[in-house]
PDB file of C-alpha atoms in Angstrom:
ATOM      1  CA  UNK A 148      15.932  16.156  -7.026  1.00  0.00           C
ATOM      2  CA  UNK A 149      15.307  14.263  -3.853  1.00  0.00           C
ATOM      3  CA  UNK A 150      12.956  11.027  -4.640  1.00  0.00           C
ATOM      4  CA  UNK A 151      10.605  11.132  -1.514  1.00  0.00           C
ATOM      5  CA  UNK A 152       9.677  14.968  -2.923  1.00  0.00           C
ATOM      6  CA  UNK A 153       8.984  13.364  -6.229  1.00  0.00           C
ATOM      7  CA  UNK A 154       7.159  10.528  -4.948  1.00  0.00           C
ATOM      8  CA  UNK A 155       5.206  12.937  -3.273  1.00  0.00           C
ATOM      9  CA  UNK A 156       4.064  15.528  -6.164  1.00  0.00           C
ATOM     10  CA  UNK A 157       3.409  12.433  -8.781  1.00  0.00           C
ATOM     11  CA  UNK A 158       0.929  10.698  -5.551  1.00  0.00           C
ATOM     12  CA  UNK A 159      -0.266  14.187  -5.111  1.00  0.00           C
ATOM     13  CA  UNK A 160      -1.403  14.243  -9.257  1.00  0.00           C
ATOM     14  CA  UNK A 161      -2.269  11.272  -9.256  1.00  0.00           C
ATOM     15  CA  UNK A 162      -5.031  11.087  -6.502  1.00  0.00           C
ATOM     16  CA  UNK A 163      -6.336  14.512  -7.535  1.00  0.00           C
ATOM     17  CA  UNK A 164      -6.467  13.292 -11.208  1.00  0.00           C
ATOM     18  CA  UNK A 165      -8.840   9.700  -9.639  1.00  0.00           C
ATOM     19  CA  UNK A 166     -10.484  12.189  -7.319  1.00  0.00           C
ATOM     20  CA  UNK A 167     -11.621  14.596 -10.535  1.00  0.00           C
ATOM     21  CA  UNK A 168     -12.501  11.480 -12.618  1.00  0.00           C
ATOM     22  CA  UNK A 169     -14.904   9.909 -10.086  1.00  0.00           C
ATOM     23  CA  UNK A 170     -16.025  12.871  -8.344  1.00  0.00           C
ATOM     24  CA  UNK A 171     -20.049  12.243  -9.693  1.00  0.00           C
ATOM     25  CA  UNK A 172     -19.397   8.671  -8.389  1.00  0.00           C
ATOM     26  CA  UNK A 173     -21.260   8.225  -5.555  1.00  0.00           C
ATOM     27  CA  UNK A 174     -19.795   4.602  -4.623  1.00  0.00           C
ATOM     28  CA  UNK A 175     -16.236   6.134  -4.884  1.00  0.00           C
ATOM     29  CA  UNK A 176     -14.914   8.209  -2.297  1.00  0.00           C
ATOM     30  CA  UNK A 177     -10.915   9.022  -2.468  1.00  0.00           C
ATOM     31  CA  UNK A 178      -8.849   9.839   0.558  1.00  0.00           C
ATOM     32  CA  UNK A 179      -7.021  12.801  -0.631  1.00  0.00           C
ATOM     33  CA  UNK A 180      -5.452  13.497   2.825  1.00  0.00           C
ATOM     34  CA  UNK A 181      -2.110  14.189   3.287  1.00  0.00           C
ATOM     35  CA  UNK A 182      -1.220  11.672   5.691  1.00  0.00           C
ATOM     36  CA  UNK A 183       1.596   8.879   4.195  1.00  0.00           C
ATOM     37  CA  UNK A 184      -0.832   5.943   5.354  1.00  0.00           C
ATOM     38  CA  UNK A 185      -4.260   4.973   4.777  1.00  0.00           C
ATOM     39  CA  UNK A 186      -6.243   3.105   6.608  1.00  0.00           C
ATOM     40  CA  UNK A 187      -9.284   1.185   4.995  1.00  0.00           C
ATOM     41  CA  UNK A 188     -12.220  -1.250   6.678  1.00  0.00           C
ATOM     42  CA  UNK A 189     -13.404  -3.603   4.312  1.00  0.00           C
ATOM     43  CA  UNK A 190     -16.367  -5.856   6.359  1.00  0.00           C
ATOM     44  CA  UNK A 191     -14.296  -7.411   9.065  1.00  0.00           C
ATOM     45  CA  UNK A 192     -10.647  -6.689   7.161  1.00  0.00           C
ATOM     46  CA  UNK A 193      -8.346  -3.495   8.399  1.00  0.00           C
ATOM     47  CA  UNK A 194      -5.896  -2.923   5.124  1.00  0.00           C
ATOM     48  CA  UNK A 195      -3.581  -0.049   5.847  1.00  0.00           C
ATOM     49  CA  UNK A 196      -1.570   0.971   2.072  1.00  0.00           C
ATOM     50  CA  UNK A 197       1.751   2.848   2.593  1.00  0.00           C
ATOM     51  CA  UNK A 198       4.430   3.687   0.664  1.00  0.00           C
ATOM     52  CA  UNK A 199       6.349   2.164   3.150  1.00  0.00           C
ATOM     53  CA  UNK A 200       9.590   4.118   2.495  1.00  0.00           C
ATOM     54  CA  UNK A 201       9.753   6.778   5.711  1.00  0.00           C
ATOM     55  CA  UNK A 202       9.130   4.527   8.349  1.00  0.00           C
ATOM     56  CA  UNK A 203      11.714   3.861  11.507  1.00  0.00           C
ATOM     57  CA  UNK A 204      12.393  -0.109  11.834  1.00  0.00           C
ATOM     58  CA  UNK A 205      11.741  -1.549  15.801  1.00  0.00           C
ATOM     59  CA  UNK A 206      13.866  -3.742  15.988  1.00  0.00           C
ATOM     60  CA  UNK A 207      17.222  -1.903  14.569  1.00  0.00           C
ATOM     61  CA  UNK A 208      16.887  -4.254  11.531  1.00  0.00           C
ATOM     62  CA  UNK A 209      15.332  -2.757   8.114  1.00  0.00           C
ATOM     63  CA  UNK A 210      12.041  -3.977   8.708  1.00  0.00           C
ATOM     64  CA  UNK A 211       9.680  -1.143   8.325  1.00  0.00           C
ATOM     65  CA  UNK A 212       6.651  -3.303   8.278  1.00  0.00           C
ATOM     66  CA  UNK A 213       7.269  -4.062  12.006  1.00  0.00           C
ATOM     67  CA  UNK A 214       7.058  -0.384  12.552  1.00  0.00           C
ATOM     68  CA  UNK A 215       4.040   0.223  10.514  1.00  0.00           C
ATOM     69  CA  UNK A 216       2.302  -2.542  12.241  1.00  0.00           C
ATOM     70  CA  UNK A 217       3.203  -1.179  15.710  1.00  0.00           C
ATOM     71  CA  UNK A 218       1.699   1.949  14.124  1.00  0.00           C
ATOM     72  CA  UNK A 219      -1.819   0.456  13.132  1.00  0.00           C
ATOM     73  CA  UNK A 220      -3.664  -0.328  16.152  1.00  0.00           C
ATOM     74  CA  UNK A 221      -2.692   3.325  17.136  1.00  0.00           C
ATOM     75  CA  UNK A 222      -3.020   5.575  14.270  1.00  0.00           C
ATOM     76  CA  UNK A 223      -6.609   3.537  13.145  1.00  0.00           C
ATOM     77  CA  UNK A 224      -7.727   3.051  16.784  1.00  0.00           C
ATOM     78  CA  UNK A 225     -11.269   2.983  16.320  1.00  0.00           C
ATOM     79  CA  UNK A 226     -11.201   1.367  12.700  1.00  0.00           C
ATOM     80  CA  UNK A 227      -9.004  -1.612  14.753  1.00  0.00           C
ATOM     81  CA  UNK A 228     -11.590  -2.138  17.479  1.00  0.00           C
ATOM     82  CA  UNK A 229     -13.975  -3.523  14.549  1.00  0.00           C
ATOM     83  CA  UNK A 230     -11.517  -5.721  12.693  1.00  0.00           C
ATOM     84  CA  UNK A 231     -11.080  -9.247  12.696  1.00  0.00           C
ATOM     85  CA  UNK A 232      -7.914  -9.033  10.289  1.00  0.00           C
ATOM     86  CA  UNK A 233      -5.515  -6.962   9.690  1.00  0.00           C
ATOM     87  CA  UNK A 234      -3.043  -6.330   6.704  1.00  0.00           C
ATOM     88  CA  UNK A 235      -0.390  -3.859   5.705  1.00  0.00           C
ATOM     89  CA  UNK A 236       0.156  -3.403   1.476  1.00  0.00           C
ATOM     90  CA  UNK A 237       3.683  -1.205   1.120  1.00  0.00           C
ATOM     91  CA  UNK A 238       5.102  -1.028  -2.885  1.00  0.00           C
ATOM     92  CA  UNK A 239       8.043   0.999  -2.106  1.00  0.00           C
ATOM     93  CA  UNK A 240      10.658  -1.615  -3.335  1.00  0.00           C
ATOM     94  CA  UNK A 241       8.304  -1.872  -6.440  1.00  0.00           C
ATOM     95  CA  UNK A 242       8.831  -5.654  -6.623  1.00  0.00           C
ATOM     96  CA  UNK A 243       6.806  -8.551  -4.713  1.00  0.00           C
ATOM     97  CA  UNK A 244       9.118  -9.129  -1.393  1.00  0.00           C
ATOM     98  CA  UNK A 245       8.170 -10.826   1.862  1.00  0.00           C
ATOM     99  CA  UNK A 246       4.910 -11.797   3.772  1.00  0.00           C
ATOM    100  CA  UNK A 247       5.130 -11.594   7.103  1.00  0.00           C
ATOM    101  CA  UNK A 248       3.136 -11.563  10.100  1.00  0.00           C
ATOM    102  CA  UNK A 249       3.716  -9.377  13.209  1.00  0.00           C
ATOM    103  CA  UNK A 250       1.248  -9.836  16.099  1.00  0.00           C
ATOM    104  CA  UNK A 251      -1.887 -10.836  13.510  1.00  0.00           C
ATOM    105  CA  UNK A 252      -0.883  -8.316  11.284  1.00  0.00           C
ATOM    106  CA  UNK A 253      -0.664  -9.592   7.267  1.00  0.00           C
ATOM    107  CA  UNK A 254       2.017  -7.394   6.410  1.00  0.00           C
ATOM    108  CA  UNK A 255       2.955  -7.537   2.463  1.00  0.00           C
ATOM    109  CA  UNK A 256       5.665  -5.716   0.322  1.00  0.00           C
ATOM    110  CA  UNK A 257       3.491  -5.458  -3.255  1.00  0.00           C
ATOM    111  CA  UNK A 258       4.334  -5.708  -6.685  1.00  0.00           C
ATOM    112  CA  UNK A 259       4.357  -2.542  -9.450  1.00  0.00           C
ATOM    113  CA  UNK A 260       3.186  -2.117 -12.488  1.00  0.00           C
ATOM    114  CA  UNK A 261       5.424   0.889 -13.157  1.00  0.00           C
ATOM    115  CA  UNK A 262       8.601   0.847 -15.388  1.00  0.00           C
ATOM    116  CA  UNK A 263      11.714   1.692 -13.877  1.00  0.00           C
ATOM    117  CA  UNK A 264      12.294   5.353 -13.523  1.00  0.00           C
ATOM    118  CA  UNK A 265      15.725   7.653 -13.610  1.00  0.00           C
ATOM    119  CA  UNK A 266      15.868   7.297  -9.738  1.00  0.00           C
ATOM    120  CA  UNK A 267      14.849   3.280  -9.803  1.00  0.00           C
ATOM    121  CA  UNK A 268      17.314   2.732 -12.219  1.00  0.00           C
ATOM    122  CA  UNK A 269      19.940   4.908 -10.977  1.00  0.00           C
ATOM    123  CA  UNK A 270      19.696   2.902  -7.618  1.00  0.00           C
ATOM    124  CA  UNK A 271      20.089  -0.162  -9.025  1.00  0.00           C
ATOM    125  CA  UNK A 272      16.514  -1.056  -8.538  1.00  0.00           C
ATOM    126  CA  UNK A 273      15.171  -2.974 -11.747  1.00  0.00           C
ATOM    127  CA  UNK A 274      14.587  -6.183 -13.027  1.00  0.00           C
ATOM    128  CA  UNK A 275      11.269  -6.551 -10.938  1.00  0.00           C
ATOM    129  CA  UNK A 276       8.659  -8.150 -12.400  1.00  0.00           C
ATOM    130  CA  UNK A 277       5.882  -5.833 -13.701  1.00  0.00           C
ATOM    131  CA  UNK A 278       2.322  -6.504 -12.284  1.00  0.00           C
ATOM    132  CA  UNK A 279      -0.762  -5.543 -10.947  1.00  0.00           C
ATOM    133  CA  UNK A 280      -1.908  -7.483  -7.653  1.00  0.00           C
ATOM    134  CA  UNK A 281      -5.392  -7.594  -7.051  1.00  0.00           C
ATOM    135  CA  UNK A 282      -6.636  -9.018  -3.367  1.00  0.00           C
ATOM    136  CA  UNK A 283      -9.922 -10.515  -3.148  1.00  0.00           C
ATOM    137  CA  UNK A 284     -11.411 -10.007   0.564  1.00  0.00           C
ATOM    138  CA  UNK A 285     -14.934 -11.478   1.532  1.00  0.00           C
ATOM    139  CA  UNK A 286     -16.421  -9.434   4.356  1.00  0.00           C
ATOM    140  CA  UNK A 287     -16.858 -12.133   7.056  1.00  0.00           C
ATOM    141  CA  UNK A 288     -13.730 -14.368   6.475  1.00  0.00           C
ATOM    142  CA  UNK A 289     -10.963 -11.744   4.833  1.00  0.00           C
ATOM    143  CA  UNK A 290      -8.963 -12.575   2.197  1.00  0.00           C
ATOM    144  CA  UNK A 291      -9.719 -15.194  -0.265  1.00  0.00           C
ATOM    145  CA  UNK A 292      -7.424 -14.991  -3.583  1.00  0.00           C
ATOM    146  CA  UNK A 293      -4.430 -12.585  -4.488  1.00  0.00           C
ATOM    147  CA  UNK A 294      -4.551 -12.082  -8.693  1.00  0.00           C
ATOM    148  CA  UNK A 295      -1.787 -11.635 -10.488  1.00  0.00           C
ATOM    149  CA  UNK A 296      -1.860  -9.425 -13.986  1.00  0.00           C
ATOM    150  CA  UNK A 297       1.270  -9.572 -15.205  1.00  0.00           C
ATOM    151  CA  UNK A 298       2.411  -6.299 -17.243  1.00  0.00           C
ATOM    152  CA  UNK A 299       4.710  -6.876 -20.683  1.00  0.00           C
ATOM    153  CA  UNK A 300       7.212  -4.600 -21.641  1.00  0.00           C
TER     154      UNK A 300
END
């Protein structure tokens, strides 16, 4: 069992499984390249979603984010050249952490609504409060309201 495998077959289901769903959908197109981060223009907003867990820190500090927004203007060159704002959305610690900003860059560790699994709680990793986050983004001025749903046990 190695937990970045897993990680990967259950992401792998999952986006086939949305992909199947809404495949008559005409105003729903899902990404189902194999590539760890995503990249996604909204008006004049850049969001880039990541796992965020496989990423080299910069600085020699853990700060992933700093790599992933190194990573940005590179790996979405011509998807950069139209934005006005930028943000980074990583859930790999599965609980709401920092917001940070690294050269314009909105970078965000998000919330979960998942339960703990055997390799969460076998790290150690629970007690995070269980929620959905919801970002509201206008396409002129970026983002206007972050919405918290709260899931009960």
């Amino acid at each position: 069992y190695i937990a970045s495998n897993h990680d990967e077959v259950t992401t792998y289901g999952i986006v086939n499984t949305i992909g199947a769903w809404f495949r008559q959908d005409p105003r729903v197109d899902v990404d189902k390249s194999p590539i760890s981060r995503k990249y996604f223009l909204f008006g004049k907003t850049l969001v880039c979603y990541a796992h965020g867990n496989t990423e080299k820190p910069l600085d020699g500090t853990k700060n992933k984010l700093s790599k992933m927004a190194a990573l940005m203007p590179v790996e979405a060159k011509q998807l950069w050249a139209q934005a006005d704002y930028a943000e980074i959305h990583a859930a790999h610690f599965h609980s709401e952490r920092s917001t940070d900003e690294v050269n314009g860059i909105i970078t965000r560790r998000i919330s979960s609504p998942t339960a703990a699994d055997t390799w969460t709680f076998k790290s150690g990793y629970i007690g995070a409060v269980r929620k959905a986050q919801t970002f509201l983004y206008d396409k002129e001025i970026g983002l206007l309201q972050i919405i918290n749903t709260p899931v009960r046990r």
